[in-house]
Tab-separated table of C-alpha atoms in Angstrom:
chain	number	residue	atom	x	y	z
A	1	MET	CA	0.000	0.000	0.000
A	2	LEU	CA	2.847	2.412	0.820
A	3	ILE	CA	4.374	1.760	-2.597
A	4	TYR	CA	1.010	2.432	-4.223
A	5	ILE	CA	0.643	5.731	-2.345
A	6	ALA	CA	4.206	6.719	-3.278
A	7	LYS	CA	3.435	6.080	-6.961
A	8	ARG	CA	0.310	8.227	-6.761
A	9	VAL	CA	2.288	11.047	-5.143
A	10	LEU	CA	4.970	10.847	-7.841
A	11	VAL	CA	2.304	11.070	-10.542
A	12	ALA	CA	0.824	14.121	-8.800
A	13	ILE	CA	4.104	16.079	-8.804
A	14	PRO	CA	4.151	16.879	-12.575
A	15	THR	CA	0.475	17.803	-12.330
A	16	LEU	CA	1.229	20.280	-9.570
A	17	LEU	CA	4.083	21.803	-11.579
A	18	ILE	CA	1.808	22.309	-14.586
A	19	ILE	CA	-0.883	23.826	-12.362
A	20	SER	CA	1.631	26.181	-10.757
A	21	LEU	CA	2.767	27.332	-14.205
A	22	PHE	CA	-0.798	28.012	-15.311
A	23	VAL	CA	-1.604	29.820	-12.058
A	24	PHE	CA	1.437	32.071	-12.414
A	25	MET	CA	0.979	32.814	-16.116
A	26	LEU	CA	-2.772	33.408	-16.003
A	27	GLN	CA	-2.440	36.106	-13.362
A	28	LYS	CA	0.047	37.851	-15.671
A	29	LEU	CA	-2.736	38.091	-18.251
A	30	LEU	CA	-5.125	39.833	-15.856
A	31	PRO	CA	-5.704	43.522	-16.644
A	32	GLY	CA	-4.271	46.234	-14.428
A	33	ASP	CA	-0.983	46.816	-12.669
A	34	PRO	CA	-0.823	45.897	-8.976
A	35	VAL	CA	2.088	48.288	-8.440
A	36	LEU	CA	-0.023	51.254	-9.591
A	37	ALA	CA	-2.750	50.168	-7.180
A	38	MET	CA	-0.204	49.963	-4.332
A	39	ALA	CA	1.345	53.324	-5.179
A	40	GLY	CA	-1.905	55.168	-4.494
A	41	GLU	CA	-3.285	58.227	-6.217
A	42	ASP	CA	-0.009	60.168	-6.387
A	43	ARG	CA	1.846	57.379	-8.189
A	44	ASN	CA	5.248	58.825	-7.513
A	45	PRO	CA	7.758	57.424	-10.055
A	46	GLU	CA	10.278	56.726	-7.302
A	47	THR	CA	7.681	54.803	-5.309
A	48	ILE	CA	6.679	52.784	-8.369
A	49	ALA	CA	10.312	51.974	-9.156
A	50	TYR	CA	10.915	50.962	-5.530
A	51	LEU	CA	7.885	48.629	-5.488
A	52	ARG	CA	8.852	47.005	-8.768
A	53	GLU	CA	12.338	46.369	-7.420
A	54	LYS	CA	11.036	45.148	-4.060
A	55	TYR	CA	8.702	42.584	-5.597
A	56	ARG	CA	11.181	41.722	-8.390
A	57	LEU	CA	8.735	42.675	-11.114
A	58	ASN	CA	11.562	43.928	-13.301
A	59	ASP	CA	12.991	40.418	-13.620
A	60	PRO	CA	12.179	38.272	-16.677
A	61	VAL	CA	8.938	36.320	-16.346
A	62	TRP	CA	10.683	32.950	-16.139
A	63	VAL	CA	12.904	34.239	-13.321
A	64	GLN	CA	9.812	35.526	-11.487
A	65	TYR	CA	8.159	32.112	-11.881
A	66	LEU	CA	11.146	30.136	-10.616
A	67	THR	CA	11.535	32.511	-7.684
A	68	TRP	CA	7.847	32.225	-6.806
A	69	LEU	CA	7.888	28.430	-7.188
A	70	GLY	CA	11.002	28.064	-5.031
A	71	ASN	CA	9.455	30.202	-2.312
A	72	ALA	CA	6.179	28.263	-2.553
A	73	LEU	CA	7.992	24.962	-2.031
A	74	ARG	CA	9.347	26.433	1.222
A	75	GLY	CA	5.857	27.503	2.288
A	76	ASP	CA	6.331	31.157	1.342
A	77	LEU	CA	3.499	32.210	-0.970
A	78	GLY	CA	4.423	35.883	-0.905
A	79	ILE	CA	3.001	38.977	0.765
A	80	SER	CA	-0.490	40.325	0.271
A	81	LEU	CA	-0.286	43.642	-1.563
A	82	ARG	CA	-3.427	44.844	0.210
A	83	THR	CA	-2.944	43.764	3.830
A	84	ASN	CA	0.861	43.396	3.814
A	85	LEU	CA	0.439	40.042	5.557
A	86	PRO	CA	1.998	36.744	4.426
A	87	VAL	CA	-0.336	34.877	2.082
A	88	THR	CA	0.326	31.651	3.993
A	89	GLU	CA	-0.932	33.331	7.161
A	90	LEU	CA	-4.103	34.512	5.403
A	91	ILE	CA	-4.743	30.998	4.066
A	92	LEU	CA	-4.280	29.447	7.498
A	93	GLN	CA	-6.745	31.983	8.918
A	94	LYS	CA	-9.416	31.102	6.351
A	95	LEU	CA	-8.751	27.344	6.199
A	96	PRO	CA	-10.710	26.396	9.377
A	97	VAL	CA	-13.726	28.350	8.090
A	98	THR	CA	-13.725	26.628	4.705
A	99	LEU	CA	-13.069	23.214	6.248
A	100	GLN	CA	-15.970	23.598	8.674
A	101	LEU	CA	-18.342	24.627	5.891
A	102	ALA	CA	-17.133	21.792	3.646
A	103	VAL	CA	-17.438	19.141	6.365
A	104	MET	CA	-20.927	20.236	7.429
A	105	SER	CA	-22.073	20.348	3.793
A	106	MET	CA	-20.728	16.839	3.128
A	107	ILE	CA	-22.341	15.472	6.302
A	108	PHE	CA	-25.717	16.774	5.149
A	109	ALA	CA	-25.112	15.383	1.656
A	110	PHE	CA	-24.204	11.935	3.034
A	111	LEU	CA	-27.161	11.777	5.412
A	112	VAL	CA	-29.634	12.684	2.674
A	113	GLY	CA	-28.137	11.696	-0.681
A	114	ILE	CA	-26.863	8.181	-0.012
A	115	PRO	CA	-29.970	6.816	1.786
A	116	ALA	CA	-32.185	8.448	-0.853
A	117	GLY	CA	-30.141	6.799	-3.612
A	118	ILE	CA	-30.360	3.372	-1.980
A	119	ILE	CA	-34.107	3.630	-1.416
A	120	ALA	CA	-34.694	4.900	-4.954
A	121	ALA	CA	-32.757	1.959	-6.410
A	122	VAL	CA	-34.554	-0.616	-4.264
A	123	LYS	CA	-37.946	0.989	-5.059
A	124	LYS	CA	-37.202	1.448	-8.734
A	125	ASN	CA	-40.083	2.815	-10.873
A	126	THR	CA	-42.280	3.466	-7.829
A	127	LEU	CA	-43.570	6.724	-6.379
A	128	THR	CA	-40.624	6.753	-3.970
A	129	ASP	CA	-38.181	6.530	-6.858
A	130	TYR	CA	-39.917	9.340	-8.734
A	131	LEU	CA	-39.921	11.588	-5.652
A	132	ALA	CA	-36.212	10.919	-5.060
A	133	ASN	CA	-35.423	11.815	-8.666
A	134	LEU	CA	-37.560	14.942	-8.348
A	135	PHE	CA	-35.517	15.938	-5.285
A	136	ALA	CA	-32.286	15.327	-7.204
A	137	LEU	CA	-33.460	17.384	-10.171
A	138	SER	CA	-34.568	20.208	-7.872
A	139	GLY	CA	-31.301	20.177	-5.949
A	140	LEU	CA	-29.287	20.444	-9.158
A	141	SER	CA	-31.544	23.061	-10.755
A	142	VAL	CA	-32.158	25.556	-7.950
A	143	PRO	CA	-29.405	28.223	-7.888
A	144	ASN	CA	-27.485	28.414	-4.627
A	145	PHE	CA	-27.784	32.196	-4.370
A	146	TRP	CA	-31.591	32.060	-4.709
A	147	LEU	CA	-31.951	29.270	-2.161
A	148	GLY	CA	-29.669	31.122	0.238
A	149	ILE	CA	-31.673	34.348	-0.021
A	150	MET	CA	-34.964	32.501	0.459
A	151	LEU	CA	-33.612	30.746	3.551
A	152	ILE	CA	-32.478	34.050	5.035
A	153	LEU	CA	-35.926	35.582	4.440
A	154	LEU	CA	-37.776	32.595	5.879
A	155	VAL	CA	-35.574	31.216	8.652
A	156	SER	CA	-33.836	34.401	9.811
A	157	VAL	CA	-36.190	37.294	9.007
A	158	GLU	CA	-39.603	35.660	9.450
A	159	LEU	CA	-38.988	32.844	11.950
A	160	ARG	CA	-35.859	34.256	13.639
A	161	TRP	CA	-34.473	30.761	14.223
A	162	LEU	CA	-30.931	31.289	12.949
A	163	PRO	CA	-28.621	34.267	12.335
A	164	ALA	CA	-28.851	35.616	8.801
A	165	SER	CA	-25.125	36.017	8.278
A	166	GLY	CA	-21.758	36.269	9.954
A	167	TYR	CA	-19.381	33.721	11.384
A	168	GLU	CA	-18.075	32.707	14.783
A	169	SER	CA	-15.098	30.404	15.227
A	170	ILE	CA	-15.989	26.954	16.475
A	171	PHE	CA	-13.099	27.237	18.949
A	172	VAL	CA	-14.601	30.409	20.473
A	173	ASP	CA	-18.324	29.610	20.552
A	174	PRO	CA	-19.187	26.149	19.139
A	175	VAL	CA	-22.967	26.604	19.397
A	176	ARG	CA	-22.977	29.991	17.687
A	177	SER	CA	-20.546	28.709	15.071
A	178	ILE	CA	-22.779	25.779	14.135
A	179	GLN	CA	-25.826	28.053	14.054
A	180	THR	CA	-24.177	30.402	11.579
A	181	MET	CA	-23.093	27.487	9.382
A	182	ILE	CA	-26.359	25.521	9.229
A	183	MET	CA	-27.978	27.488	6.405
A	184	PRO	CA	-24.906	27.812	4.142
A	185	ALA	CA	-24.130	24.118	4.716
A	186	PHE	CA	-27.730	23.273	3.792
A	187	VAL	CA	-27.499	25.380	0.615
A	188	LEU	CA	-24.292	23.667	-0.527
A	189	GLY	CA	-25.322	20.251	0.790
A	190	THR	CA	-28.577	20.239	-1.176
A	191	ALA	CA	-26.802	20.208	-4.538
A	192	LEU	CA	-24.206	17.719	-3.246
A	193	ALA	CA	-26.929	15.427	-1.882
A	194	ALA	CA	-28.698	15.489	-5.245
A	195	THR	CA	-25.483	14.504	-7.039
A	196	LEU	CA	-24.723	11.715	-4.538
A	197	MET	CA	-28.298	10.453	-4.762
A	198	ARG	CA	-28.149	10.080	-8.542
A	199	HIS	CA	-24.766	8.311	-8.490
A	200	THR	CA	-25.735	6.051	-5.572
A	201	ARG	CA	-28.961	5.071	-7.301
A	202	SER	CA	-27.185	4.343	-10.583
A	203	SER	CA	-24.459	2.331	-8.854
A	204	MET	CA	-26.951	0.380	-6.733
A	205	LEU	CA	-29.054	-0.508	-9.784
A	206	GLY	CA	-25.978	-1.945	-11.496
A	207	VAL	CA	-25.064	-4.004	-8.428
A	208	LEU	CA	-28.603	-5.259	-7.792
A	209	ARG	CA	-28.649	-6.810	-11.281
A	210	SER	CA	-25.457	-8.777	-10.600
A	211	ASP	CA	-25.374	-12.577	-10.435
A	212	TYR	CA	-23.994	-12.712	-6.901
A	213	ILE	CA	-26.961	-10.680	-5.648
A	214	ARG	CA	-29.354	-13.212	-7.166
A	215	THR	CA	-27.287	-15.962	-5.555
A	216	ALA	CA	-27.501	-14.222	-2.171
A	217	ARG	CA	-31.271	-13.973	-2.493
A	218	ALA	CA	-31.456	-17.635	-3.527
A	219	LYS	CA	-29.622	-18.560	-0.332
A	220	GLY	CA	-32.465	-17.067	1.643
A	221	LEU	CA	-30.752	-13.929	2.900
A	222	SER	CA	-33.061	-11.146	3.994
A	223	ASP	CA	-33.473	-8.008	1.905
A	224	ARG	CA	-31.674	-6.020	4.606
A	225	GLU	CA	-28.626	-8.289	4.447
A	226	VAL	CA	-28.590	-8.312	0.654
A	227	ILE	CA	-28.866	-4.538	0.362
A	228	LEU	CA	-26.551	-3.429	3.175
A	229	SER	CA	-23.990	-6.249	3.347
A	230	HIS	CA	-23.663	-7.187	-0.323
A	231	SER	CA	-25.052	-4.460	-2.569
A	232	PHE	CA	-24.181	-1.242	-0.783
A	233	ARG	CA	-20.510	-2.021	-0.173
A	234	ASN	CA	-19.869	-2.670	-3.851
A	235	ALA	CA	-22.017	0.263	-4.944
A	236	LEU	CA	-20.056	2.494	-2.597
A	237	LEU	CA	-16.851	2.455	-4.677
A	238	PRO	CA	-17.762	5.100	-7.289
A	239	VAL	CA	-19.545	7.128	-4.602
A	240	VAL	CA	-16.307	7.332	-2.585
A	241	THR	CA	-14.439	8.703	-5.591
A	242	LEU	CA	-17.196	11.220	-6.290
A	243	SER	CA	-17.301	12.313	-2.639
A	244	ALA	CA	-13.575	13.025	-2.612
A	245	LEU	CA	-13.908	15.144	-5.756
A	246	LEU	CA	-16.864	17.057	-4.325
A	247	PHE	CA	-15.005	17.722	-1.091
A	248	GLY	CA	-12.022	18.927	-3.102
A	249	GLU	CA	-14.271	21.395	-4.895
A	250	LEU	CA	-15.592	22.684	-1.569
A	251	LEU	CA	-12.026	23.348	-0.420
A	252	GLY	CA	-11.797	25.945	-3.158
A	253	GLY	CA	-14.507	27.924	-1.441
A	254	ALA	CA	-18.136	28.476	-2.384
A	255	VAL	CA	-17.959	32.023	-3.718
A	256	LEU	CA	-21.659	32.890	-3.995
A	257	THR	CA	-22.687	31.124	-0.793
A	258	GLU	CA	-19.911	32.735	1.236
A	259	GLN	CA	-20.786	36.152	-0.175
A	260	ILE	CA	-24.487	35.774	0.647
A	261	PHE	CA	-23.922	34.614	4.221
A	262	THR	CA	-20.815	36.799	4.791
A	263	ILE	CA	-18.598	33.840	5.628
A	264	PRO	CA	-14.877	34.716	5.622
A	265	GLY	CA	-13.656	31.611	3.799
A	266	PHE	CA	-11.579	30.952	0.697
A	267	GLY	CA	-14.348	32.046	-1.654
A	268	LYS	CA	-14.644	35.518	-0.156
A	269	LEU	CA	-10.860	35.780	0.155
A	270	ILE	CA	-10.219	35.121	-3.522
A	271	VAL	CA	-13.050	37.416	-4.681
A	272	ASP	CA	-11.671	40.279	-2.605
A	273	ALA	CA	-8.173	39.527	-3.894
A	274	VAL	CA	-9.294	39.648	-7.544
A	275	PHE	CA	-11.122	42.963	-7.051
A	276	ASN	CA	-8.092	44.455	-5.311
A	277	ARG	CA	-5.619	42.992	-7.837
A	278	ASP	CA	-3.911	41.197	-4.956
A	279	TYR	CA	-2.252	38.671	-7.245
A	280	ALA	CA	-0.138	37.016	-4.561
A	281	VAL	CA	-3.287	36.006	-2.656
A	282	VAL	CA	-4.989	34.771	-5.843
A	283	GLN	CA	-1.974	32.634	-6.705
A	284	GLY	CA	-1.666	31.271	-3.173
A	285	VAL	CA	-5.326	30.331	-2.768
A	286	VAL	CA	-5.579	28.710	-6.209
A	287	LEU	CA	-2.365	26.745	-5.670
A	288	PHE	CA	-3.451	25.644	-2.200
A	289	THR	CA	-6.843	24.576	-3.567
A	290	ALA	CA	-5.168	22.577	-6.339
A	291	VAL	CA	-2.969	20.813	-3.778
A	292	GLY	CA	-6.033	20.019	-1.668
A	293	PHE	CA	-7.867	18.675	-4.705
A	294	ILE	CA	-4.967	16.387	-5.617
A	295	VAL	CA	-4.661	15.178	-2.004
A	296	MET	CA	-8.369	14.299	-1.984
A	297	ASN	CA	-7.891	12.357	-5.235
A	298	ILE	CA	-5.058	10.356	-3.672
A	299	ILE	CA	-7.206	9.653	-0.598
A	300	ALA	CA	-10.026	8.499	-2.889
A	301	ASP	CA	-7.653	6.130	-4.695
A	302	VAL	CA	-6.462	4.680	-1.381
A	303	LEU	CA	-10.030	4.198	-0.127
A	304	TYR	CA	-10.939	2.583	-3.439
A	305	VAL	CA	-8.179	0.028	-2.949
A	306	LEU	CA	-9.172	-0.603	0.672
A	307	LEU	CA	-12.811	-1.203	-0.290
A	308	ASN	CA	-12.051	-3.338	-3.342
A	309	PRO	CA	-10.431	-6.714	-2.532
A	310	ARG	CA	-9.583	-7.333	-6.186
A	311	MET	CA	-7.490	-4.167	-6.347
A	312	ARG	CA	-5.749	-5.052	-3.105
A	313	ALA	CA	-4.851	-8.427	-4.541
A	314	SER	CA	-3.329	-6.802	-7.635
A	315	LEU	CA	-0.930	-4.571	-5.647
């Protein structure tokens, strides 16, 4: 298993290098000059020259890239042009917020999407199946920003059950923190649950038609044993891979949802950085998100091997 993980990591290294190159070059194509924004309204030529020299913007592009990449490998993602704080520090400040939102969203998606997919597959072509598919279609079709606004109007303004916006660290006030995260997690989790439901249903239908399932039923096993012990475990394999990919996407931050609920996560951080032409922050967040996405893919591959005896035997 360790050899398998090492191989996956080695394969990921060229991918990360390509991503880092794209991240660095794409920000060079963005309009505007960050130095002019930093220099203020006066734009003193001496100040501009000093800033360009300080941030090595006079160097050739390939030198700038190698310098940035070398610093990134040491954990130095540069300095925010807007706040004058290290980008790594800003990322570490926002990471717990994004992780909490991602975890709560995935928990909701698991609790709703997977059971709904199993029930829909078992009750194929019945009213239950049609209702589950209607839920999935609704979850994928309803825009997150609209659902978020409607929840704020109903739950916060009319019923006054939960705070409309804001965030409190779970380490400071756990109850308040969970309260502020329930609605945004529900908004994100609804679409995730719909996606998981459709994939779980499709995977379960394929497994339920297998010969070994008919053999298990012929042996007299109960429906509960057949579904949970035999069908679900094998149907879980593609769902695990999908879940890792969805969680990786959440690590990048949910821009609209975080803006609506005023959550200071990665999504809000990168939007503010783009508007302020804070390229160092944009590069750092995108690179960190790419690393997180690749790590989740490796974890998915490892879980796939652990759940699949045939793959374990081939290692």
